[in-house]
């Protein structure tokens, strides 16, 4: 990736069990795990999962929240709150994600229609939570 235009590089999610979180994001959401073995071996501080060629989610152990002091005024907040993270997917991947979540009995919201996002109104979207309570929205555009 050599294009240096502005984009989101990564999102950090607080999780209780990074290995279990990586398993959820791999199997239920369809994201590729990164550094899980290194984390389990103690050689990486956290694992990640890859959304696409440009973007990863870091699965930060909640136990590290007390160290969130680098941002002025953030001590004690661990950088919270975040309302939700939205994944924009092609229609087929959108359907496959919902199917995987339902197969795993992950509660999903009803569909919303024409909600506004980065590319204008999205045809459909829905919300779900990961095992740590982080809220994600999945959507697809025309």
Coordinates of C-alpha atoms in Angstrom, one line a residue:
X1 CA 0.0 0.0 0.0
X2 CA 1.8 3.1 -1.2
X3 CA -1.1 5.5 -1.6
X4 CA -0.8 8.2 1.1
X5 CA -4.2 9.7 0.9
X6 CA -6.0 10.2 4.2
X7 CA -7.8 7.0 5.5
X8 CA -8.4 5.1 8.7
X9 CA -5.4 2.9 9.4
X10 CA -6.7 1.1 12.5
X11 CA -9.3 1.0 15.2
X12 CA -8.5 -0.1 18.7
X13 CA -11.2 -2.1 20.6
X14 CA -11.0 -2.9 24.3
X15 CA -11.6 -6.6 24.9
X16 CA -11.5 -8.9 27.9
X17 CA -9.9 -11.9 26.1
X18 CA -8.0 -10.9 22.9
X19 CA -7.7 -14.5 21.7
X20 CA -11.4 -15.1 22.0
X21 CA -12.1 -11.7 20.4
X22 CA -9.8 -12.6 17.4
X23 CA -11.7 -15.9 17.1
X24 CA -15.1 -14.0 17.0
X25 CA -13.9 -11.5 14.4
X26 CA -12.4 -14.3 12.3
X27 CA -15.2 -16.7 12.4
X28 CA -18.3 -14.5 12.8
X29 CA -17.2 -11.3 11.0
X30 CA -14.8 -12.8 8.5
X31 CA -11.7 -10.8 9.3
X32 CA -8.2 -12.3 9.1
X33 CA -6.4 -12.7 12.4
X34 CA -2.9 -11.2 12.9
X35 CA -0.3 -11.8 15.6
X36 CA -2.6 -14.1 17.7
X37 CA 0.1 -16.7 18.1
X38 CA 2.6 -13.9 19.0
X39 CA 0.2 -12.5 21.6
X40 CA -0.4 -15.9 23.1
X41 CA 3.4 -16.4 23.3
X42 CA 3.8 -13.0 25.0
X43 CA 5.8 -11.5 22.2
X44 CA 3.1 -9.1 21.0
X45 CA 1.1 -6.8 23.3
X46 CA -2.1 -7.4 21.5
X47 CA -3.4 -9.3 18.4
X48 CA -5.3 -7.6 15.5
X49 CA -7.7 -8.6 12.8
X50 CA -7.6 -7.3 9.2
X51 CA -10.7 -5.6 7.7
X52 CA -9.1 -5.0 4.3
X53 CA -5.7 -4.2 2.8
X54 CA -5.6 -0.8 4.5
X55 CA -7.4 -1.2 7.8
X56 CA -7.0 -3.4 10.9
X57 CA -8.7 -3.6 14.3
X58 CA -6.3 -3.9 17.3
X59 CA -7.8 -6.1 20.1
X60 CA -6.4 -4.4 23.1
X61 CA -6.6 -6.2 26.5
X62 CA -8.9 -4.3 28.8
X63 CA -6.3 -4.8 31.5
X64 CA -4.1 -2.2 29.6
X65 CA -6.8 0.5 30.0
X66 CA -5.2 1.9 33.1
X67 CA -2.1 2.8 31.0
X68 CA -4.2 5.1 28.7
X69 CA -2.5 8.3 29.9
X70 CA -0.8 9.6 26.7
X71 CA -3.9 11.8 25.7
X72 CA -4.3 14.9 27.9
X73 CA -7.4 14.4 30.1
X74 CA -7.9 10.8 29.2
X75 CA -6.6 9.3 32.4
X76 CA -9.3 7.0 33.8
X77 CA -11.3 7.0 30.6
X78 CA -9.2 4.6 28.5
X79 CA -10.3 6.7 25.5
X80 CA -14.0 5.9 25.9
X81 CA -16.7 6.3 24.7
X82 CA -17.1 5.2 21.1
X83 CA -20.7 4.8 19.9
X84 CA -20.0 2.2 17.2
X85 CA -17.8 1.3 14.3
X86 CA -19.4 0.8 10.8
X87 CA -18.2 -1.8 8.3
X88 CA -19.2 -1.0 4.6
X89 CA -19.4 -4.3 2.7
X90 CA -20.4 -5.4 -0.8
X91 CA -24.0 -6.8 -0.8
X92 CA -23.0 -10.5 -0.9
X93 CA -20.5 -10.0 2.0
X94 CA -23.2 -8.1 3.9
X95 CA -25.6 -11.1 3.6
X96 CA -22.9 -13.6 4.5
X97 CA -22.0 -11.6 7.6
X98 CA -25.6 -11.5 8.8
X99 CA -25.9 -15.3 8.1
X100 CA -22.7 -16.1 10.1
X101 CA -23.8 -13.9 13.0
X102 CA -27.3 -15.6 13.1
X103 CA -25.6 -19.1 12.8
X104 CA -23.7 -18.2 16.0
X105 CA -26.8 -16.8 17.7
X106 CA -25.3 -13.3 17.8
X107 CA -28.3 -10.9 18.3
X108 CA -28.6 -8.5 15.3
X109 CA -30.9 -5.5 14.9
X110 CA -33.6 -5.1 12.3
X111 CA -32.5 -3.6 9.0
X112 CA -32.4 0.2 8.6
X113 CA -32.7 1.7 5.2
X114 CA -31.1 4.7 3.5
X115 CA -29.1 5.7 6.6
X116 CA -26.5 8.3 5.8
X117 CA -22.8 7.4 5.8
X118 CA -19.5 8.3 4.2
X119 CA -20.8 7.5 0.7
X120 CA -24.4 8.9 1.1
X121 CA -27.4 6.8 1.9
X122 CA -26.8 3.1 2.4
X123 CA -29.3 0.7 1.0
X124 CA -29.4 -1.4 4.2
X125 CA -27.7 -1.7 7.5
X126 CA -27.9 -3.5 10.8
X127 CA -26.2 -3.5 14.2
X128 CA -24.6 -6.2 16.4
X129 CA -22.3 -6.4 19.4
X130 CA -19.1 -8.3 19.7
X131 CA -18.6 -10.5 22.9
X132 CA -17.1 -7.5 24.7
X133 CA -20.1 -5.2 24.0
X134 CA -18.5 -3.2 21.3
X135 CA -21.2 -2.1 18.8
X136 CA -20.7 -2.6 15.1
X137 CA -22.8 -1.6 12.2
X138 CA -22.7 -3.4 8.9
X139 CA -24.0 -1.7 5.7
X140 CA -23.9 -1.8 2.0
X141 CA -24.4 0.8 -0.7
X142 CA -25.9 0.3 -4.1

